[in-house]
CSV table of C-alpha atoms in Angstrom, one decimal:
chain,number,residue,atom,x,y,z
A,272,MET,CA,-102.8,-153.1,-69.8
A,273,ASP,CA,-102.9,-152.1,-66.2
A,274,LYS,CA,-106.4,-152.2,-64.8
A,275,GLY,CA,-105.9,-149.2,-62.7
A,276,ASN,CA,-105.1,-147.0,-65.7
A,277,LYS,CA,-107.9,-148.4,-67.9
A,278,GLY,CA,-111.4,-146.9,-68.0
A,279,TRP,CA,-114.2,-149.3,-67.2
A,280,TRP,CA,-115.9,-148.4,-70.5
A,281,GLU,CA,-112.9,-149.8,-72.4
A,282,PHE,CA,-113.7,-153.3,-71.3
A,283,PRO,CA,-116.1,-155.5,-73.2
A,284,ARG,CA,-119.7,-154.6,-72.4
A,285,TRP,CA,-120.6,-158.1,-71.3
A,286,SER,CA,-117.8,-158.2,-68.7
A,287,ASP,CA,-118.4,-157.8,-64.9
A,288,VAL,CA,-116.0,-154.8,-64.9
A,289,TYR,CA,-118.1,-152.9,-67.4
A,290,GLU,CA,-121.3,-153.6,-65.5
A,291,GLN,CA,-119.8,-152.6,-62.2
A,292,GLY,CA,-118.5,-149.4,-63.7
A,293,THR,CA,-121.9,-148.6,-65.1
A,294,ASP,CA,-123.6,-149.1,-61.8
A,295,GLU,CA,-121.0,-146.9,-60.0
A,296,TYR,CA,-121.4,-144.2,-62.7
A,297,ILE,CA,-125.2,-144.2,-62.4
A,298,GLU,CA,-125.0,-143.9,-58.6
A,299,LYS,CA,-122.6,-141.0,-58.6
A,300,ALA,CA,-124.3,-139.2,-61.5
A,301,PHE,CA,-127.8,-139.4,-59.9
A,302,ALA,CA,-126.2,-138.2,-56.6
A,303,THR,CA,-124.6,-135.1,-58.2
A,304,ARG,CA,-126.3,-134.3,-61.5
A,305,SER,CA,-129.9,-135.4,-61.5
A,306,GLN,CA,-132.7,-133.1,-62.4
A,307,GLY,CA,-135.7,-134.7,-60.7
A,308,ASN,CA,-135.4,-138.4,-61.4
A,309,GLN,CA,-133.4,-138.0,-64.7
A,310,ILE,CA,-129.9,-137.4,-65.9
A,311,SER,CA,-128.5,-136.7,-69.4
A,312,CYS,CA,-127.8,-140.1,-71.0
A,313,PRO,CA,-124.1,-140.7,-71.7
A,314,CYS,CA,-124.5,-143.6,-74.1
A,315,CYS,CA,-123.0,-143.5,-77.6
A,316,THR,CA,-126.4,-142.8,-79.2
A,317,CYS,CA,-127.7,-140.0,-76.9
A,318,HIS,CA,-124.3,-138.2,-76.3
A,319,HIS,CA,-125.7,-136.4,-73.2
A,320,ARG,CA,-128.5,-134.8,-75.4
A,321,TYR,CA,-131.5,-136.6,-73.9
A,322,TRP,CA,-132.7,-137.2,-70.4
A,323,TYR,CA,-133.9,-140.5,-68.9
A,324,GLY,CA,-134.5,-142.3,-65.7
A,325,ARG,CA,-132.1,-144.7,-63.9
A,326,ASN,CA,-133.1,-147.9,-65.5
A,327,ASP,CA,-133.3,-146.5,-69.0
A,328,VAL,CA,-129.8,-144.9,-68.7
A,329,ARG,CA,-128.4,-148.2,-67.5
A,330,ASP,CA,-129.9,-150.1,-70.4
A,331,HIS,CA,-128.5,-147.5,-72.9
A,332,ILE,CA,-125.0,-147.7,-71.5
A,333,ILE,CA,-125.0,-151.5,-71.5
A,334,CYS,CA,-126.4,-151.8,-75.0
A,335,ASN,CA,-124.9,-148.7,-76.8
A,336,GLY,CA,-121.7,-148.1,-75.0
A,337,PHE,CA,-120.4,-145.1,-72.9
A,338,VAL,CA,-119.1,-141.7,-73.9
A,339,PRO,CA,-116.6,-140.4,-71.4
A,340,ARG,CA,-116.4,-136.7,-70.7
A,341,ASN,CA,-113.7,-134.4,-69.4
A,342,ASP,CA,-115.9,-132.7,-66.8
A,343,GLU,CA,-116.6,-135.6,-64.5
A,344,SER,CA,-116.0,-134.1,-61.0
A,345,PHE,CA,-116.0,-137.5,-59.4
A,346,HIS,CA,-113.4,-139.2,-61.7
A,347,LEU,CA,-115.4,-142.0,-63.2
A,348,GLY,CA,-112.5,-143.0,-65.5
A,349,ARG,CA,-110.7,-145.1,-62.9
A,350,MET,CA,-111.4,-148.7,-61.9
A,351,GLY,CA,-112.5,-149.5,-58.4
A,352,PRO,CA,-113.3,-146.9,-55.7
A,353,LYS,CA,-112.6,-143.2,-55.7
A,354,ARG,CA,-109.0,-142.4,-56.0
A,355,GLU,CA,-107.1,-141.5,-52.9
A,356,ALA,CA,-106.1,-137.9,-51.9
A,357,GLU,CA,-102.5,-138.4,-52.9
A,358,ASP,CA,-103.5,-139.4,-56.4
A,359,LEU,CA,-105.5,-136.3,-56.9
A,360,GLN,CA,-102.4,-134.1,-56.2
A,361,HIS,CA,-100.9,-135.3,-59.5
A,362,ASP,CA,-103.7,-133.8,-61.6
A,363,GLU,CA,-102.8,-130.8,-63.6
A,364,PRO,CA,-104.6,-127.6,-62.5
A,365,SER,CA,-105.4,-126.7,-66.0
A,366,ASN,CA,-107.4,-129.9,-66.6
A,367,MET,CA,-109.3,-129.4,-63.4
A,368,ASN,CA,-110.2,-125.9,-64.3
A,369,ASP,CA,-111.3,-126.9,-67.7
A,370,GLY,CA,-113.5,-129.6,-66.2
A,371,ILE,CA,-115.2,-127.1,-63.9
A,372,GLN,CA,-115.8,-124.7,-66.8
A,373,GLU,CA,-117.4,-127.5,-68.8
A,374,LEU,CA,-119.5,-128.5,-65.9
A,375,LEU,CA,-120.7,-124.9,-65.4
A,376,HIS,CA,-121.4,-124.6,-69.1
A,377,ASP,CA,-123.6,-127.7,-69.1
A,378,ALA,CA,-125.5,-126.5,-66.0
A,379,LEU,CA,-126.2,-123.1,-67.6
A,380,ARG,CA,-127.6,-124.8,-70.7
A,381,GLU,CA,-130.3,-126.6,-68.8
A,382,GLY,CA,-133.8,-125.1,-68.8
A,383,PRO,CA,-135.2,-122.3,-70.9
A,384,ASN,CA,-133.0,-119.5,-72.2
A,385,GLU,CA,-134.0,-115.9,-72.2
A,386,GLU,CA,-135.8,-116.0,-75.5
A,387,ALA,CA,-137.8,-119.1,-74.4
A,388,LYS,CA,-138.6,-117.5,-71.0
A,389,LYS,CA,-140.1,-114.4,-72.8
A,390,PHE,CA,-142.2,-116.7,-75.0
A,391,LEU,CA,-143.4,-118.9,-72.2
A,392,ASN,CA,-144.2,-115.9,-70.0
A,393,LEU,CA,-146.2,-114.4,-72.9
A,394,ILE,CA,-148.1,-117.6,-73.4
A,395,GLU,CA,-148.8,-117.9,-69.6
A,396,GLU,CA,-150.0,-114.3,-69.4
A,397,GLY,CA,-152.0,-114.7,-72.6
A,398,GLN,CA,-154.0,-117.5,-71.2
A,399,GLN,CA,-155.6,-115.1,-68.7
A,400,GLU,CA,-159.3,-114.6,-69.1
A,401,LEU,CA,-160.2,-111.6,-71.2
A,402,TYR,CA,-162.5,-110.6,-68.3
A,403,SER,CA,-163.8,-112.4,-65.3
A,404,GLY,CA,-165.9,-115.3,-66.3
A,405,CYS,CA,-165.0,-115.2,-70.0
A,406,LYS,CA,-164.5,-118.9,-71.1
A,407,LYS,CA,-164.6,-118.4,-74.9
A,408,MET,CA,-161.5,-116.3,-75.5
A,409,SER,CA,-158.2,-115.6,-73.7
A,410,ARG,CA,-156.3,-112.3,-73.8
A,411,LEU,CA,-153.8,-113.6,-76.3
A,412,ALA,CA,-156.5,-115.2,-78.5
A,413,PHE,CA,-158.3,-111.8,-78.6
A,414,THR,CA,-155.2,-110.0,-79.7
A,415,ILE,CA,-154.4,-112.5,-82.5
A,416,ARG,CA,-158.1,-112.5,-83.7
A,417,LEU,CA,-158.1,-108.7,-83.7
A,418,TYR,CA,-155.0,-108.5,-85.9
A,419,ILE,CA,-156.4,-111.1,-88.3
A,420,TYR,CA,-159.6,-109.0,-88.5
A,421,LYS,CA,-157.5,-105.9,-89.3
A,422,CYS,CA,-155.6,-107.6,-92.1
A,423,ASP,CA,-158.7,-109.3,-93.6
A,424,HIS,CA,-160.6,-106.0,-93.9
A,425,LYS,CA,-157.6,-103.8,-94.5
A,426,LEU,CA,-158.3,-101.5,-91.6
A,427,PRO,CA,-155.9,-98.8,-90.6
A,428,ASP,CA,-154.5,-98.5,-87.0
A,429,VAL,CA,-156.8,-95.6,-86.3
A,430,ALA,CA,-159.9,-97.8,-87.0
A,431,ILE,CA,-158.6,-100.5,-84.6
A,432,ALA,CA,-157.9,-97.9,-81.9
A,433,GLY,CA,-161.6,-96.8,-82.3
A,434,LEU,CA,-162.8,-100.4,-82.0
A,435,LEU,CA,-160.7,-100.9,-78.8
A,436,GLU,CA,-162.2,-97.8,-77.2
A,437,PHE,CA,-165.7,-99.1,-78.1
A,438,PHE,CA,-164.8,-102.5,-76.6
A,439,LYS,CA,-163.7,-100.9,-73.4
A,440,GLU,CA,-167.1,-99.2,-73.0
A,441,VAL,CA,-169.0,-102.5,-73.8
A,442,LEU,CA,-167.0,-105.0,-71.9
A,443,PRO,CA,-166.7,-105.2,-68.1
A,444,ASP,CA,-164.3,-102.9,-66.4
A,445,ASP,CA,-161.8,-105.7,-65.6
A,446,ALA,CA,-161.4,-106.6,-69.2
A,447,ILE,CA,-157.7,-106.7,-70.2
A,448,LEU,CA,-157.4,-105.2,-73.7
A,449,PRO,CA,-154.4,-103.7,-75.6
A,450,THR,CA,-154.7,-99.9,-75.5
A,451,THR,CA,-153.4,-99.4,-79.1
A,452,MET,CA,-152.7,-101.4,-82.2
A,453,HIS,CA,-149.0,-100.7,-81.6
A,454,GLU,CA,-149.2,-102.5,-78.2
A,455,ALA,CA,-150.9,-105.5,-79.9
A,456,LYS,CA,-148.2,-105.7,-82.6
A,457,LYS,CA,-145.5,-105.9,-79.9
A,458,VAL,CA,-147.2,-109.0,-78.5
A,459,LEU,CA,-147.3,-110.5,-82.0
A,460,LYS,CA,-143.6,-109.7,-82.5
A,461,LEU,CA,-142.7,-111.7,-79.5
A,462,LEU,CA,-144.6,-114.6,-81.0
A,463,GLY,CA,-142.5,-114.3,-84.1
A,464,LEU,CA,-145.4,-113.3,-86.3
A,465,ASP,CA,-144.0,-110.0,-87.5
A,466,TYR,CA,-142.4,-109.2,-90.8
A,467,LYS,CA,-140.0,-106.7,-92.2
A,468,LYS,CA,-140.6,-104.3,-95.1
A,469,ILE,CA,-137.5,-103.9,-97.3
A,470,ASP,CA,-137.7,-101.4,-100.2
A,471,ALA,CA,-136.6,-102.6,-103.6
A,472,CYS,CA,-135.7,-101.1,-107.0
A,473,PRO,CA,-138.7,-101.3,-109.3
A,474,ASN,CA,-136.5,-102.8,-111.9
A,475,ASP,CA,-135.4,-105.7,-109.6
A,476,CYS,CA,-131.8,-104.4,-109.5
A,477,MET,CA,-131.2,-104.2,-105.7
A,478,LEU,CA,-132.6,-104.1,-102.2
A,479,TYR,CA,-132.4,-101.0,-100.0
A,480,TRP,CA,-131.0,-103.2,-97.2
A,481,ALA,CA,-127.9,-103.7,-95.1
A,482,GLU,CA,-125.2,-101.2,-96.4
A,483,HIS,CA,-127.7,-99.7,-98.9
A,484,ALA,CA,-130.5,-99.1,-96.3
A,485,ASN,CA,-130.3,-95.3,-96.6
A,486,THR,CA,-129.7,-95.1,-100.3
A,487,THR,CA,-132.2,-93.0,-102.3
A,488,SER,CA,-131.6,-94.3,-105.8
A,489,CYS,CA,-130.6,-97.6,-107.4
A,490,HIS,CA,-126.8,-97.9,-107.8
A,491,VAL,CA,-127.3,-100.1,-110.9
A,492,CYS,CA,-129.9,-98.3,-113.0
A,493,GLY,CA,-130.2,-95.0,-111.2
A,494,THR,CA,-134.0,-95.2,-110.7
A,495,SER,CA,-135.4,-93.4,-107.7
A,496,ARG,CA,-136.3,-95.3,-104.6
A,497,TRP,CA,-139.6,-93.4,-104.3
A,498,LYS,CA,-142.7,-93.2,-106.4
A,499,SER,CA,-142.7,-89.4,-106.2
A,500,LYS,CA,-139.7,-87.2,-105.6
A,501,GLU,CA,-139.4,-84.8,-102.7
A,502,SER,CA,-139.9,-81.8,-104.9
A,503,ASP,CA,-143.3,-83.1,-105.9
A,504,GLN,CA,-144.6,-82.9,-102.4
A,505,ASN,CA,-146.6,-80.0,-101.0
A,506,ASP,CA,-144.1,-77.2,-100.1
A,507,ASN,CA,-144.7,-77.0,-96.4
A,508,SER,CA,-141.5,-76.6,-94.3
A,509,ASN,CA,-143.3,-77.8,-91.1
A,510,GLU,CA,-144.2,-81.2,-92.5
A,511,LYS,CA,-141.9,-83.9,-93.5
A,512,PRO,CA,-142.7,-85.1,-97.1
A,513,ARG,CA,-144.3,-88.5,-97.2
A,514,ARG,CA,-142.3,-90.8,-99.4
A,515,ILE,CA,-143.8,-93.9,-100.9
A,516,PRO,CA,-141.4,-96.6,-102.0
A,517,SER,CA,-141.7,-97.9,-105.5
A,518,LYS,CA,-141.5,-101.5,-104.5
A,519,VAL,CA,-141.6,-103.3,-101.2
A,520,LEU,CA,-140.4,-106.8,-100.3
A,521,ARG,CA,-142.0,-108.5,-97.2
A,522,TYR,CA,-139.6,-110.7,-95.3
A,523,PHE,CA,-140.8,-113.0,-92.5
A,524,PRO,CA,-137.8,-113.7,-90.3
A,525,ILE,CA,-137.2,-117.5,-89.8
A,526,LYS,CA,-135.0,-117.7,-86.7
A,527,LYS,CA,-137.6,-117.2,-84.0
A,528,ARG,CA,-140.1,-119.3,-85.9
A,529,LEU,CA,-137.7,-122.2,-86.0
A,530,GLN,CA,-137.0,-121.8,-82.2
A,531,ARG,CA,-140.8,-121.9,-81.6
A,532,MET,CA,-140.8,-125.4,-83.1
A,533,TYR,CA,-138.9,-126.6,-80.1
A,534,MET,CA,-140.7,-124.6,-77.4
A,535,CYS,CA,-143.7,-126.9,-77.5
A,536,ALA,CA,-142.8,-130.4,-76.1
A,537,GLU,CA,-145.1,-132.2,-78.5
A,538,THR,CA,-143.9,-130.4,-81.6
A,539,ALA,CA,-140.3,-130.8,-80.4
A,540,SER,CA,-140.7,-134.6,-80.3
A,541,TYR,CA,-141.8,-134.6,-83.9
A,542,MET,CA,-138.7,-132.6,-85.0
A,543,THR,CA,-136.6,-135.7,-84.4
A,544,TRP,CA,-139.0,-138.1,-86.0
A,545,HIS,CA,-136.6,-138.6,-89.0
A,546,LYS,CA,-134.1,-140.1,-86.6
A,547,TYR,CA,-136.1,-141.9,-83.9
A,548,GLY,CA,-139.6,-142.4,-85.4
A,549,ARG,CA,-138.9,-143.3,-89.0
A,550,GLU,CA,-139.1,-147.0,-89.9
A,551,ASN,CA,-135.8,-147.8,-91.7
A,552,ASP,CA,-137.0,-150.6,-94.0
A,553,GLY,CA,-135.5,-149.5,-97.3
A,554,LEU,CA,-138.7,-148.0,-98.6
A,555,LEU,CA,-138.9,-144.4,-99.8
A,556,ARG,CA,-141.4,-142.6,-97.5
A,557,HIS,CA,-139.6,-139.5,-96.5
A,558,PRO,CA,-136.6,-137.4,-97.7
A,559,ALA,CA,-134.5,-139.1,-95.0
A,560,ASP,CA,-134.9,-142.4,-97.0
A,561,GLY,CA,-133.4,-140.8,-100.1
A,562,GLN,CA,-129.8,-140.9,-101.3
A,563,ALA,CA,-129.4,-137.1,-101.1
A,564,TRP,CA,-130.0,-137.2,-97.4
A,565,ILE,CA,-127.6,-140.1,-96.9
A,566,ASN,CA,-124.9,-138.4,-98.9
A,567,PHE,CA,-125.4,-135.2,-96.9
A,568,ASP,CA,-124.9,-137.1,-93.7
A,569,LYS,CA,-121.7,-138.6,-94.9
A,570,LYS,CA,-120.3,-135.2,-96.1
A,571,TYR,CA,-121.3,-133.3,-92.9
A,572,PRO,CA,-121.2,-135.8,-90.0
A,573,SER,CA,-121.0,-133.0,-87.4
A,574,PHE,CA,-124.3,-131.7,-88.6
A,575,SER,CA,-126.0,-135.0,-88.8
A,576,ASN,CA,-124.8,-136.1,-85.3
A,577,GLU,CA,-127.4,-133.7,-83.8
A,578,PRO,CA,-130.8,-134.9,-85.0
A,579,ARG,CA,-132.4,-131.7,-83.8
A,580,ASN,CA,-130.6,-129.7,-86.5
A,581,VAL,CA,-133.2,-128.6,-89.1
A,582,ARG,CA,-133.3,-129.5,-92.8
A,583,LEU,CA,-135.4,-127.4,-95.1
A,584,ALA,CA,-136.6,-127.3,-98.7
A,585,LEU,CA,-137.4,-124.0,-100.5
A,586,ALA,CA,-140.4,-123.8,-102.7
A,587,THR,CA,-141.6,-120.9,-104.8
A,588,ASP,CA,-143.9,-120.0,-107.7
A,589,GLY,CA,-145.9,-117.0,-109.0
A,590,PHE,CA,-149.6,-116.5,-108.7
A,591,ASN,CA,-152.2,-113.8,-109.4
A,592,PRO,CA,-153.5,-112.5,-106.1
A,593,PHE,CA,-156.4,-110.7,-107.7
A,594,GLN,CA,-158.2,-113.9,-108.7
A,595,THR,CA,-158.9,-112.7,-112.2
A,596,MET,CA,-157.2,-113.5,-115.5
A,597,SER,CA,-158.0,-110.1,-117.0
A,598,ILE,CA,-155.2,-108.5,-114.9
A,599,VAL,CA,-151.6,-109.6,-115.5
A,600,HIS,CA,-149.9,-109.7,-112.2
A,601,SER,CA,-147.4,-112.1,-110.7
A,602,THR,CA,-146.6,-112.2,-106.9
A,603,TRP,CA,-144.0,-114.8,-105.8
A,604,PRO,CA,-144.2,-116.3,-102.3
A,605,VAL,CA,-141.1,-118.2,-101.0
A,606,ILE,CA,-142.0,-121.0,-98.7
A,607,LEU,CA,-139.8,-123.2,-96.5
A,608,VAL,CA,-140.7,-126.9,-95.9
A,609,ASN,CA,-139.5,-128.5,-92.7
A,610,TYR,CA,-138.1,-131.9,-93.5
A,611,ASN,CA,-137.5,-132.8,-89.9
A,612,LEU,CA,-141.2,-133.4,-89.5
A,613,PRO,CA,-143.0,-136.7,-90.4
A,614,PRO,CA,-144.6,-136.7,-93.9
A,615,TRP,CA,-148.2,-136.3,-92.6
A,616,LEU,CA,-147.2,-132.9,-91.0
A,617,ALA,CA,-144.4,-131.5,-93.2
A,618,THR,CA,-146.9,-130.2,-95.8
A,619,LYS,CA,-149.6,-129.1,-93.5
A,620,SER,CA,-150.4,-125.4,-93.9
A,621,GLU,CA,-149.6,-124.6,-90.3
A,622,PHE,CA,-146.1,-126.0,-90.7
A,623,LEU,CA,-145.3,-124.4,-94.0
A,624,MET,CA,-143.2,-121.3,-93.4
A,625,LEU,CA,-143.8,-118.2,-95.6
A,626,SER,CA,-140.4,-116.5,-95.6
A,627,LEU,CA,-140.6,-114.0,-98.5
A,628,LEU,CA,-143.4,-112.2,-100.4
A,629,ILE,CA,-141.9,-110.8,-103.6
A,630,PRO,CA,-144.2,-108.2,-105.1
A,631,GLY,CA,-145.3,-107.9,-108.7
A,632,PRO,CA,-146.6,-106.8,-111.1
A,633,LEU,CA,-144.0,-108.8,-113.1
A,634,SER,CA,-142.1,-111.9,-112.3
A,635,PRO,CA,-138.6,-111.2,-110.8
A,636,GLY,CA,-137.1,-113.6,-113.4
A,637,ASN,CA,-133.4,-114.3,-112.9
A,638,SER,CA,-133.2,-111.4,-110.5
A,639,ILE,CA,-135.0,-113.5,-107.8
A,640,ASP,CA,-131.6,-113.8,-106.1
A,641,VAL,CA,-131.8,-110.1,-105.3
A,642,TYR,CA,-134.9,-110.8,-103.2
A,643,LEU,CA,-133.5,-113.9,-101.6
A,644,GLN,CA,-130.7,-112.0,-99.9
A,645,PRO,CA,-132.3,-111.6,-96.4
A,646,LEU,CA,-133.4,-115.2,-96.3
A,647,MET,CA,-130.0,-116.5,-97.5
A,648,LYS,CA,-128.2,-114.3,-94.9
A,649,ASP,CA,-130.2,-115.9,-92.0
A,650,LEU,CA,-129.8,-119.4,-93.5
A,651,ASP,CA,-126.0,-118.8,-93.7
A,652,ASP,CA,-125.9,-117.6,-90.1
A,653,LEU,CA,-127.9,-120.7,-88.9
A,654,TRP,CA,-125.6,-123.0,-90.9
A,655,GLN,CA,-122.3,-121.5,-89.7
A,656,PHE,CA,-123.0,-120.3,-86.2
A,657,GLY,CA,-126.2,-121.9,-85.1
A,658,LEU,CA,-128.7,-120.5,-82.7
A,659,GLU,CA,-129.2,-121.4,-79.0
A,660,THR,CA,-132.6,-123.0,-78.8
A,661,TYR,CA,-134.6,-124.4,-75.9
A,662,ASP,CA,-135.9,-127.9,-76.4
A,663,ALA,CA,-139.0,-128.3,-74.2
A,664,SER,CA,-139.1,-132.1,-74.7
A,665,THR,CA,-135.8,-132.6,-72.8
A,666,ASN,CA,-135.7,-129.3,-70.9
A,667,THR,CA,-132.3,-128.5,-72.3
A,668,ARG,CA,-130.7,-126.1,-74.7
A,669,PHE,CA,-128.7,-126.8,-77.8
A,670,ASP,CA,-127.2,-124.9,-80.7
A,671,MET,CA,-129.6,-125.4,-83.6
A,672,HIS,CA,-128.0,-125.4,-87.1
A,673,VAL,CA,-130.0,-125.3,-90.3
A,674,ALA,CA,-129.3,-126.7,-93.8
A,675,LEU,CA,-131.2,-126.0,-97.0
A,676,LEU,CA,-131.3,-129.4,-98.7
A,677,SER,CA,-133.3,-128.9,-101.9
A,678,THR,CA,-135.7,-126.6,-103.8
A,679,ILE,CA,-139.2,-127.4,-105.1
A,680,SER,CA,-140.4,-125.7,-108.3
A,681,ASP,CA,-141.6,-126.2,-111.8
A,682,PHE,CA,-139.2,-125.8,-114.8
A,683,PRO,CA,-139.5,-122.0,-115.2
A,684,GLY,CA,-139.1,-121.6,-111.4
A,685,TYR,CA,-136.1,-123.9,-111.5
A,686,ALA,CA,-134.5,-121.8,-114.2
A,687,MET,CA,-135.0,-118.7,-112.1
A,688,LEU,CA,-133.6,-120.2,-108.9
A,689,SER,CA,-130.6,-121.8,-110.6
A,690,GLY,CA,-129.9,-119.2,-113.2
A,691,TRP,CA,-129.7,-121.9,-115.9
A,692,SER,CA,-131.7,-122.2,-119.0
A,693,THR,CA,-134.3,-125.0,-119.0
A,694,LYS,CA,-136.0,-124.3,-122.3
A,695,GLU,CA,-134.1,-127.0,-124.2
A,696,ASN,CA,-135.0,-129.5,-121.5
A,697,LEU,CA,-138.7,-128.5,-121.7
A,698,LEU,CA,-138.7,-129.0,-125.5
A,699,ALA,CA,-137.1,-132.4,-125.1
A,700,LEU,CA,-139.7,-133.3,-122.5
A,701,VAL,CA,-142.5,-132.2,-124.8
A,702,VAL,CA,-141.0,-134.3,-127.7
A,703,ILE,CA,-140.7,-137.4,-125.4
A,704,MET,CA,-144.3,-137.0,-124.2
A,705,LYS,CA,-145.6,-136.7,-127.8
């Protein structure tokens, strides 16, 4: 093979040619592409996803190999010095244009995206003192605490508005307070702490959602959407009748909350623990050590090649929110467990994601799939299309994809989620235990 037509990375990694090509690449890359004192590492393990200094990048290329790219503006694929001007005339214009587009695309994906900028600006503004000299609470902390107080004591927005007026009279004039509860809720929405109310058929037949959002009765059983019909309202043509839905599902959107996991550098580093922090010694300490995880990686290599892609488990069970056995009531929360995190964090309450709150008074039974629709829609979008996410630990953006690996439930819950009967299995288990 002619040396002049062979890329230096195709030579053995212990050869002088490979080492010389590595040094030339690093010199040119740091001269044209560095951000501060780092560049995206082009080794076979990092694949331009992570940023390191000069010595680390050289060690990675020597040990792991090199991944050539089509967007190298300084033609690193040839041996020896830069090609002469007459050689460049033989390049196809389409290839050069493609390279420029790729280079611009990479440049645009460095640093926070618009969603991350809004969040970071909110955090920065929220760290302002509530008033001059206030060291105990910031503006953002006050807003969050106020909302928690409202929820704990079931106060209406009018009561919170009255409290805010009272605080303005008591606190110094330079105190920065939300003027209304609506303004406070907008701040919480940017934090990803909001939820959506979706009306449901009281017989668990359907959700008034998507194409059925404006429907007034169930298309399966014909039951009215509302507790009381419009004709039962007070006959006053000047007032719009107040309609109370028969049943309401609470959905807590997951996309923004998953993005938030990467907007904190410390949390973002934990999100790749399963790849870079896990001790691979054959012992079963984490789902990544299990055969299901290994089989999934083999079946979907494009997903597993990006360690920042998120793997989730879904857990659900019913409980009585009234804390008394004299009232028969069953509310079903649906919780997502983040398997990217290390085992000492994955099941901490602050990292468990409440995604759905299915109302009672009765268990949804096999109709639980009706209530899972909004969550499944978002999970399907995240699996197929991904979501551009800012990784604070590397100051880069990537397309985050999400997979639902498993479910966690007891046997009755398993029967509901799968739609299969587990009664025979339960009887067999009881017999074995006896």
